[in-house]
GROMACS .gro file of N, CA and C in nm:
model
  408
    1MET      N    1  -2.185  -2.248  -1.897
    1MET     CA    2  -2.094  -2.302  -2.049
    1MET      C    3  -2.067  -2.423  -2.046
    2LEU      N    4  -2.019  -2.443  -1.929
    2LEU     CA    5  -1.942  -2.597  -1.935
    2LEU      C    6  -2.037  -2.677  -1.952
    3GLN      N    7  -2.167  -2.651  -1.902
    3GLN     CA    8  -2.297  -2.755  -1.900
    3GLN      C    9  -2.339  -2.755  -2.085
    4ALA      N   10  -2.327  -2.646  -2.132
    4ALA     CA   11  -2.371  -2.633  -2.275
    4ALA      C   12  -2.251  -2.710  -2.367
    5GLY      N   13  -2.153  -2.752  -2.300
    5GLY     CA   14  -2.050  -2.860  -2.373
    5GLY      C   15  -1.906  -2.779  -2.435
    6TRP      N   16  -1.907  -2.651  -2.364
    6TRP     CA   17  -1.768  -2.574  -2.373
    6TRP      C   18  -1.666  -2.640  -2.303
    7SER      N   19  -1.538  -2.645  -2.339
    7SER     CA   20  -1.427  -2.690  -2.287
    7SER      C   21  -1.372  -2.592  -2.172
    8ARG      N   22  -1.319  -2.626  -2.082
    8ARG     CA   23  -1.264  -2.571  -1.958
    8ARG      C   24  -1.175  -2.432  -2.014
    9ARG      N   25  -1.090  -2.483  -2.111
    9ARG     CA   26  -1.020  -2.395  -2.182
    9ARG      C   27  -1.059  -2.289  -2.283
   10ALA      N   28  -1.185  -2.287  -2.301
   10ALA     CA   29  -1.254  -2.208  -2.401
   10ALA      C   30  -1.327  -2.120  -2.311
   11VAL      N   31  -1.388  -2.176  -2.183
   11VAL     CA   32  -1.450  -2.069  -2.079
   11VAL      C   33  -1.350  -1.973  -2.024
   12ALA      N   34  -1.221  -2.031  -2.014
   12ALA     CA   35  -1.126  -1.958  -1.937
   12ALA      C   36  -1.080  -1.881  -2.023
   13ARG      N   37  -1.052  -1.883  -2.151
   13ARG     CA   38  -1.045  -1.773  -2.270
   13ARG      C   39  -1.127  -1.664  -2.263
   14VAL      N   40  -1.267  -1.688  -2.267
   14VAL     CA   41  -1.361  -1.588  -2.246
   14VAL      C   42  -1.346  -1.488  -2.126
   15PHE      N   43  -1.334  -1.562  -2.017
   15PHE     CA   44  -1.327  -1.476  -1.889
   15PHE      C   45  -1.199  -1.415  -1.871
   16GLY      N   46  -1.083  -1.479  -1.939
   16GLY     CA   47  -0.938  -1.424  -1.920
   16GLY      C   48  -0.893  -1.458  -1.774
   17VAL      N   49  -0.938  -1.610  -1.759
   17VAL     CA   50  -0.859  -1.642  -1.623
   17VAL      C   51  -0.794  -1.804  -1.675
   18HIS      N   52  -0.717  -1.868  -1.563
   18HIS     CA   53  -0.644  -1.960  -1.644
   18HIS      C   54  -0.747  -2.106  -1.633
   19HIS      N   55  -0.729  -2.209  -1.692
   19HIS     CA   56  -0.813  -2.292  -1.708
   19HIS      C   57  -0.835  -2.385  -1.588
   20SER      N   58  -0.732  -2.381  -1.504
   20SER     CA   59  -0.749  -2.461  -1.376
   20SER      C   60  -0.827  -2.370  -1.255
   21THR      N   61  -0.857  -2.235  -1.269
   21THR     CA   62  -0.961  -2.155  -1.187
   21THR      C   63  -1.103  -2.187  -1.260
   22VAL      N   64  -1.098  -2.236  -1.377
   22VAL     CA   65  -1.271  -2.287  -1.419
   22VAL      C   66  -1.292  -2.411  -1.375
   23GLY      N   67  -1.163  -2.508  -1.381
   23GLY     CA   68  -1.189  -2.619  -1.331
   23GLY      C   69  -1.206  -2.642  -1.178
   24ARG      N   70  -1.144  -2.566  -1.090
   24ARG     CA   71  -1.193  -2.568  -0.945
   24ARG      C   72  -1.317  -2.520  -0.917
   25LEU      N   73  -1.362  -2.411  -0.974
   25LEU     CA   74  -1.509  -2.354  -0.969
   25LEU      C   75  -1.632  -2.472  -0.999
   26ALA      N   76  -1.587  -2.518  -1.117
   26ALA     CA   77  -1.683  -2.616  -1.182
   26ALA      C   78  -1.683  -2.742  -1.052
   27GLU      N   79  -1.563  -2.767  -1.009
   27GLU     CA   80  -1.553  -2.882  -0.910
   27GLU      C   81  -1.624  -2.841  -0.762
   28ARG      N   82  -1.616  -2.739  -0.753
   28ARG     CA   83  -1.693  -2.655  -0.603
   28ARG      C   84  -1.817  -2.657  -0.616
   29TYR      N   85  -1.892  -2.624  -0.768
   29TYR     CA   86  -2.018  -2.631  -0.776
   29TYR      C   87  -2.077  -2.757  -0.778
   30HIS      N   88  -1.994  -2.846  -0.835
   30HIS     CA   89  -2.059  -2.976  -0.873
   30HIS      C   90  -2.048  -3.051  -0.725
   31THR      N   91  -1.978  -3.010  -0.638
   31THR     CA   92  -1.992  -3.082  -0.499
   31THR      C   93  -2.075  -2.998  -0.387
   32THR      N   94  -2.106  -2.856  -0.400
   32THR     CA   95  -2.181  -2.793  -0.305
   32THR      C   96  -2.298  -2.743  -0.358
   33ARG      N   97  -2.319  -2.718  -0.505
   33ARG     CA   98  -2.418  -2.648  -0.569
   33ARG      C   99  -2.397  -2.513  -0.535
   34SER      N  100  -2.286  -2.457  -0.512
   34SER     CA  101  -2.278  -2.314  -0.486
   34SER      C  102  -2.110  -2.272  -0.524
   35SER      N  103  -2.101  -2.166  -0.595
   35SER     CA  104  -1.981  -2.105  -0.631
   35SER      C  105  -1.905  -2.033  -0.508
   36ASN      N  106  -1.972  -2.003  -0.396
   36ASN     CA  107  -1.931  -1.926  -0.287
   36ASN      C  108  -1.822  -1.983  -0.228
   37ASP      N  109  -1.727  -1.906  -0.152
   37ASP     CA  110  -1.619  -1.957  -0.081
   37ASP      C  111  -1.640  -2.035   0.022
   38ARG      N  112  -1.561  -2.135   0.032
   38ARG     CA  113  -1.572  -2.206   0.167
   38ARG      C  114  -1.523  -2.146   0.298
   39PRO      N  115  -1.575  -2.189   0.418
   39PRO     CA  116  -1.472  -2.107   0.539
   39PRO      C  117  -1.360  -2.154   0.520
   40ARG      N  118  -1.271  -2.071   0.570
   40ARG     CA  119  -1.147  -2.080   0.596
   40ARG      C  120  -1.103  -2.107   0.733
   41SER      N  121  -0.984  -2.165   0.755
   41SER     CA  122  -0.916  -2.168   0.871
   41SER      C  123  -0.868  -2.081   0.899
   42GLY      N  124  -0.812  -2.026   1.024
   42GLY     CA  125  -0.753  -1.911   1.091
   42GLY      C  126  -0.834  -1.797   1.129
   43GLN      N  127  -0.754  -1.682   1.179
   43GLN     CA  128  -0.831  -1.607   1.246
   43GLN      C  129  -0.908  -1.492   1.179
   44PRO      N  130  -1.025  -1.454   1.171
   44PRO     CA  131  -1.078  -1.385   1.085
   44PRO      C  132  -1.048  -1.231   1.096
   45HIS      N  133  -1.088  -1.153   0.982
   45HIS     CA  134  -1.015  -1.024   0.988
   45HIS      C  135  -1.099  -0.942   1.113
   46VAL      N  136  -1.055  -0.842   1.168
   46VAL     CA  137  -1.101  -0.774   1.262
   46VAL      C  138  -1.184  -0.659   1.189
   47THR      N  139  -1.146  -0.602   1.105
   47THR     CA  140  -1.211  -0.521   1.015
   47THR      C  141  -1.280  -0.581   0.874
   48THR      N  142  -1.382  -0.496   0.832
   48THR     CA  143  -1.435  -0.517   0.726
   48THR      C  144  -1.385  -0.474   0.597
   49ALA      N  145  -1.420  -0.504   0.492
   49ALA     CA  146  -1.383  -0.449   0.336
   49ALA      C  147  -1.402  -0.307   0.351
   50ALA      N  148  -1.525  -0.281   0.364
   50ALA     CA  149  -1.557  -0.147   0.383
   50ALA      C  150  -1.489  -0.049   0.452
   51GLN      N  151  -1.461  -0.092   0.603
   51GLN     CA  152  -1.386  -0.015   0.700
   51GLN      C  153  -1.229  -0.010   0.626
   52ASP      N  154  -1.169  -0.115   0.568
   52ASP     CA  155  -1.052  -0.129   0.524
   52ASP      C  156  -1.038   0.004   0.396
   53ARG      N  157  -1.134   0.017   0.336
   53ARG     CA  158  -1.162   0.118   0.227
   53ARG      C  159  -1.161   0.256   0.286
   54ALA      N  160  -1.240   0.285   0.403
   54ALA     CA  161  -1.275   0.386   0.470
   54ALA      C  162  -1.116   0.454   0.519
   55ASN      N  163  -1.056   0.382   0.596
   55ASN     CA  164  -0.912   0.372   0.652
   55ASN      C  165  -0.827   0.428   0.537
   56ARG      N  166  -0.839   0.363   0.433
   56ARG     CA  167  -0.721   0.401   0.328
   56ARG      C  168  -0.764   0.513   0.252
   57LEU      N  169  -0.861   0.575   0.236
   57LEU     CA  170  -0.930   0.683   0.203
   57LEU      C  171  -0.918   0.809   0.310
   58SER      N  172  -0.910   0.776   0.425
   58SER     CA  173  -0.856   0.888   0.533
   58SER      C  174  -0.712   0.907   0.511
   59HIS      N  175  -0.636   0.782   0.503
   59HIS     CA  176  -0.506   0.832   0.497
   59HIS      C  177  -0.453   0.913   0.356
   60LEU      N  178  -0.528   0.874   0.259
   60LEU     CA  179  -0.480   0.931   0.118
   60LEU      C  180  -0.517   1.093   0.143
   61ARG      N  181  -0.624   1.115   0.224
   61ARG     CA  182  -0.663   1.253   0.224
   61ARG      C  183  -0.575   1.320   0.315
   62ASP      N  184  -0.525   1.264   0.433
   62ASP     CA  185  -0.444   1.313   0.507
   62ASP      C  186  -0.316   1.231   0.524
   63ARG      N  187  -0.188   1.243   0.463
   63ARG     CA  188  -0.086   1.170   0.429
   63ARG      C  189  -0.027   1.147   0.571
   64PHE      N  190  -0.015   1.242   0.680
   64PHE     CA  191   0.070   1.281   0.767
   64PHE      C  192  -0.034   1.210   0.894
   65ARG      N  193  -0.148   1.145   0.866
   65ARG     CA  194  -0.215   1.076   0.972
   65ARG      C  195  -0.148   0.971   1.037
   66PRO      N  196  -0.141   0.964   1.173
   66PRO     CA  197  -0.079   0.847   1.234
   66PRO      C  198  -0.163   0.728   1.240
   67ALA      N  199  -0.129   0.587   1.221
   67ALA     CA  200  -0.192   0.464   1.226
   67ALA      C  201  -0.266   0.453   1.369
   68THR      N  202  -0.183   0.522   1.448
   68THR     CA  203  -0.255   0.502   1.611
   68THR      C  204  -0.376   0.576   1.625
   69ARG      N  205  -0.391   0.677   1.542
   69ARG     CA  206  -0.519   0.776   1.549
   69ARG      C  207  -0.616   0.683   1.492
   70THR      N  208  -0.608   0.645   1.368
   70THR     CA  209  -0.714   0.574   1.314
   70THR      C  210  -0.753   0.443   1.334
   71ALA      N  211  -0.663   0.370   1.434
   71ALA     CA  212  -0.696   0.261   1.520
   71ALA      C  213  -0.774   0.291   1.612
   72ALA      N  214  -0.755   0.407   1.673
   72ALA     CA  215  -0.827   0.469   1.787
   72ALA      C  216  -0.952   0.514   1.752
   73GLU      N  217  -0.994   0.555   1.638
   73GLU     CA  218  -1.128   0.584   1.568
   73GLU      C  219  -1.195   0.447   1.504
   74THR      N  220  -1.147   0.368   1.478
   74THR     CA  221  -1.192   0.256   1.440
   74THR      C  222  -1.267   0.136   1.508
   75THR      N  223  -1.373   0.099   1.514
   75THR     CA  224  -1.408  -0.033   1.597
   75THR      C  225  -1.445  -0.145   1.491
   76GLY      N  226  -1.379  -0.224   1.518
   76GLY     CA  227  -1.375  -0.362   1.452
   76GLY      C  228  -1.503  -0.435   1.452
   77THR      N  229  -1.492  -0.552   1.385
   77THR     CA  230  -1.616  -0.626   1.387
   77THR      C  231  -1.638  -0.684   1.554
   78HIS      N  232  -1.771  -0.717   1.584
   78HIS     CA  233  -1.787  -0.747   1.723
   78HIS      C  234  -1.758  -0.664   1.817
   79HIS      N  235  -1.729  -0.541   1.794
   79HIS     CA  236  -1.707  -0.425   1.882
   79HIS      C  237  -1.545  -0.472   1.932
   80ARG      N  238  -1.473  -0.523   1.863
   80ARG     CA  239  -1.347  -0.549   1.906
   80ARG      C  240  -1.222  -0.437   1.865
   81LEU      N  241  -1.142  -0.402   1.944
   81LEU     CA  242  -1.011  -0.298   1.912
   81LEU      C  243  -0.938  -0.341   1.806
   82VAL      N  244  -0.897  -0.233   1.726
   82VAL     CA  245  -0.826  -0.271   1.605
   82VAL      C  246  -0.667  -0.200   1.652
   83SER      N  247  -0.584  -0.274   1.626
   83SER     CA  248  -0.436  -0.242   1.659
   83SER      C  249  -0.410  -0.160   1.561
   84ALA      N  250  -0.293  -0.063   1.602
   84ALA     CA  251  -0.220   0.003   1.501
   84ALA      C  252  -0.146  -0.058   1.395
   85ARG      N  253  -0.088  -0.181   1.415
   85ARG     CA  254  -0.017  -0.286   1.362
   85ARG      C  255  -0.113  -0.333   1.237
   86THR      N  256  -0.241  -0.336   1.266
   86THR     CA  257  -0.347  -0.383   1.158
   86THR      C  258  -0.354  -0.292   1.036
   87ILE      N  259  -0.398  -0.172   1.107
   87ILE     CA  260  -0.378  -0.055   1.028
   87ILE      C  261  -0.270  -0.034   0.919
   88ARG      N  262  -0.160  -0.057   0.987
   88ARG     CA  263  -0.044  -0.038   0.892
   88ARG      C  264  -0.040  -0.125   0.804
   89ASN      N  265  -0.041  -0.267   0.844
   89ASN     CA  266  -0.022  -0.381   0.729
   89ASN      C  267  -0.145  -0.364   0.634
   90ARG      N  268  -0.265  -0.336   0.660
   90ARG     CA  269  -0.359  -0.311   0.548
   90ARG      C  270  -0.320  -0.187   0.443
   91LEU      N  271  -0.247  -0.087   0.529
   91LEU     CA  272  -0.215   0.039   0.428
   91LEU      C  273  -0.105   0.018   0.338
   92GLN      N  274  -0.019  -0.079   0.417
   92GLN     CA  275   0.110  -0.144   0.325
   92GLN      C  276   0.051  -0.212   0.222
   93ALA      N  277  -0.051  -0.276   0.246
   93ALA     CA  278  -0.108  -0.383   0.118
   93ALA      C  279  -0.147  -0.300   0.027
   94ASP      N  280  -0.214  -0.222   0.051
   94ASP     CA  281  -0.265  -0.114  -0.056
   94ASP      C  282  -0.166  -0.018  -0.104
   95GLY      N  283  -0.042  -0.012  -0.071
   95GLY     CA  284   0.069   0.053  -0.131
   95GLY      C  285   0.092   0.192  -0.058
   96ILE      N  286   0.034   0.212   0.046
   96ILE     CA  287   0.039   0.343   0.122
   96ILE      C  288   0.161   0.328   0.246
   97ARG      N  289   0.242   0.425   0.200
   97ARG     CA  290   0.347   0.408   0.294
   97ARG      C  291   0.357   0.532   0.382
   98PRO      N  292   0.414   0.519   0.524
   98PRO     CA  293   0.398   0.631   0.602
   98PRO      C  294   0.476   0.771   0.578
   99TYR      N  295   0.417   0.878   0.613
   99TYR     CA  296   0.505   0.994   0.598
   99TYR      C  297   0.523   1.053   0.729
  100ARG      N  298   0.610   1.135   0.741
  100ARG     CA  299   0.671   1.196   0.884
  100ARG      C  300   0.683   1.362   0.813
  101LYS      N  301   0.639   1.436   0.886
  101LYS     CA  302   0.677   1.589   0.868
  101LYS      C  303   0.802   1.616   0.871
  102TYR      N  304   0.870   1.688   0.787
  102TYR     CA  305   0.999   1.724   0.813
  102TYR      C  306   1.041   1.838   0.957
  103VAL      N  307   1.106   1.761   1.030
  103VAL     CA  308   1.160   1.849   1.128
  103VAL      C  309   1.300   1.885   1.116
  104GLY      N  310   1.298   2.006   1.132
  104GLY     CA  311   1.448   2.073   1.081
  104GLY      C  312   1.410   2.222   1.029
  105SER      N  313   1.500   2.299   1.005
  105SER     CA  314   1.495   2.440   0.972
  105SER      C  315   1.448   2.449   0.822
  106VAL      N  316   1.348   2.543   0.793
  106VAL     CA  317   1.326   2.560   0.649
  106VAL      C  318   1.396   2.640   0.609
  107LEU      N  319   1.427   2.632   0.504
  107LEU     CA  320   1.521   2.728   0.438
  107LEU      C  321   1.478   2.848   0.358
  108THR      N  322   1.523   2.982   0.382
  108THR     CA  323   1.465   3.092   0.351
  108THR      C  324   1.535   3.123   0.252
  109PRO      N  325   1.481   3.224   0.173
  109PRO     CA  326   1.513   3.278   0.059
  109PRO      C  327   1.674   3.317   0.070
  110GLN      N  328   1.722   3.381   0.168
  110GLN     CA  329   1.853   3.429   0.201
  110GLN      C  330   1.943   3.292   0.188
  111HIS      N  331   1.894   3.194   0.268
  111HIS     CA  332   1.970   3.073   0.265
  111HIS      C  333   2.004   3.007   0.119
  112ARG      N  334   1.878   2.992   0.026
  112ARG     CA  335   1.909   2.935  -0.080
  112ARG      C  336   1.994   3.051  -0.177
  113ARG      N  337   1.988   3.175  -0.154
  113ARG     CA  338   2.093   3.253  -0.245
  113ARG      C  339   2.236   3.231  -0.179
  114THR      N  340   2.272   3.216  -0.046
  114THR     CA  341   2.387   3.183   0.011
  114THR      C  342   2.423   3.047  -0.049
  115GLN      N  343   2.347   2.967  -0.066
  115GLN     CA  344   2.380   2.828  -0.107
  115GLN      C  345   2.406   2.851  -0.265
  116ILE      N  346   2.362   2.924  -0.358
  116ILE     CA  347   2.384   2.924  -0.500
  116ILE      C  348   2.507   3.010  -0.518
  117GLN      N  349   2.532   3.108  -0.416
  117GLN     CA  350   2.663   3.186  -0.439
  117GLN      C  351   2.773   3.083  -0.400
  118TRP      N  352   2.754   3.035  -0.307
  118TRP     CA  353   2.880   2.921  -0.302
  118TRP      C  354   2.870   2.832  -0.395
  119CYS      N  355   2.799   2.764  -0.439
  119CYS     CA  356   2.805   2.688  -0.558
  119CYS      C  357   2.864   2.743  -0.682
  120ASN      N  358   2.823   2.880  -0.716
  120ASN     CA  359   2.882   2.937  -0.835
  120ASN      C  360   3.023   2.958  -0.799
  121ALA      N  361   3.063   3.007  -0.681
  121ALA     CA  362   3.200   3.041  -0.665
  121ALA      C  363   3.313   2.907  -0.676
  122TYR      N  364   3.246   2.790  -0.612
  122TYR     CA  365   3.336   2.685  -0.610
  122TYR      C  366   3.318   2.584  -0.727
  123ARG      N  367   3.241   2.612  -0.826
  123ARG     CA  368   3.195   2.499  -0.925
  123ARG      C  369   3.302   2.504  -1.036
  124CYS      N  370   3.390   2.595  -1.061
  124CYS     CA  371   3.486   2.607  -1.150
  124CYS      C  372   3.613   2.527  -1.099
  125TRP      N  373   3.619   2.494  -0.961
  125TRP     CA  374   3.749   2.449  -0.930
  125TRP      C  375   3.802   2.321  -0.980
  126THR      N  376   3.905   2.295  -1.020
  126THR     CA  377   4.008   2.206  -1.075
  126THR      C  378   3.975   2.065  -0.987
  127LEU      N  379   4.004   1.955  -1.024
  127LEU     CA  380   4.020   1.818  -0.927
  127LEU      C  381   4.163   1.857  -0.840
  128GLN      N  382   4.253   1.922  -0.909
  128GLN     CA  383   4.387   1.960  -0.844
  128GLN      C  384   4.340   2.065  -0.730
  129ARG      N  385   4.276   2.147  -0.740
  129ARG     CA  386   4.262   2.251  -0.662
  129ARG      C  387   4.151   2.186  -0.522
  130ARG      N  388   4.084   2.125  -0.548
  130ARG     CA  389   4.003   2.070  -0.465
  130ARG      C  390   4.073   1.975  -0.393
  131SER      N  391   4.177   1.901  -0.431
  131SER     CA  392   4.269   1.834  -0.351
  131SER      C  393   4.361   1.885  -0.242
  132GLN      N  394   4.394   2.016  -0.274
  132GLN     CA  395   4.459   2.101  -0.161
  132GLN      C  396   4.350   2.137  -0.049
  133VAL      N  397   4.238   2.108  -0.048
  133VAL     CA  398   4.134   2.161   0.069
  133VAL      C  399   4.181   2.095   0.180
  134VAL      N  400   4.182   2.146   0.298
  134VAL     CA  401   4.221   2.044   0.429
  134VAL      C  402   4.131   2.060   0.496
  135PHE      N  403   4.069   1.948   0.564
  135PHE     CA  404   3.929   1.959   0.648
  135PHE      C  405   4.009   1.950   0.766
  136ILE      N  406   3.958   2.016   0.870
  136ILE     CA  407   4.001   2.007   1.013
  136ILE      C  408   3.888   1.978   1.091
   0.00000   0.00000   0.00000
């Protein structure tokens, strides 16, 4: 489109991106004859995008699945180990938060009935009556 004489802003409007993005891509293509990403500095990811999607899906299917179990079952690129922290970071980036099972007594129907009876007995109390209660 740019070679056809279009302006950068016109091309950006067609693709719904900022005009500087079009300019950067055009400059990269002009210098390297390719629009592919250049190699980046820094440590490469230990998991592939496909592994990240699979881990995300397994955690969506089982919300109580610990990240340590997922890390133990995942082999990273070049057969490296994947840490549980890496799994947690990737899940957090996808907006998946950890869940823990409730540890405590489950309320039975009898508990609920007694709670409702207590609430019904004391809901009509005035502020003056409530202030007379002494906690020991």
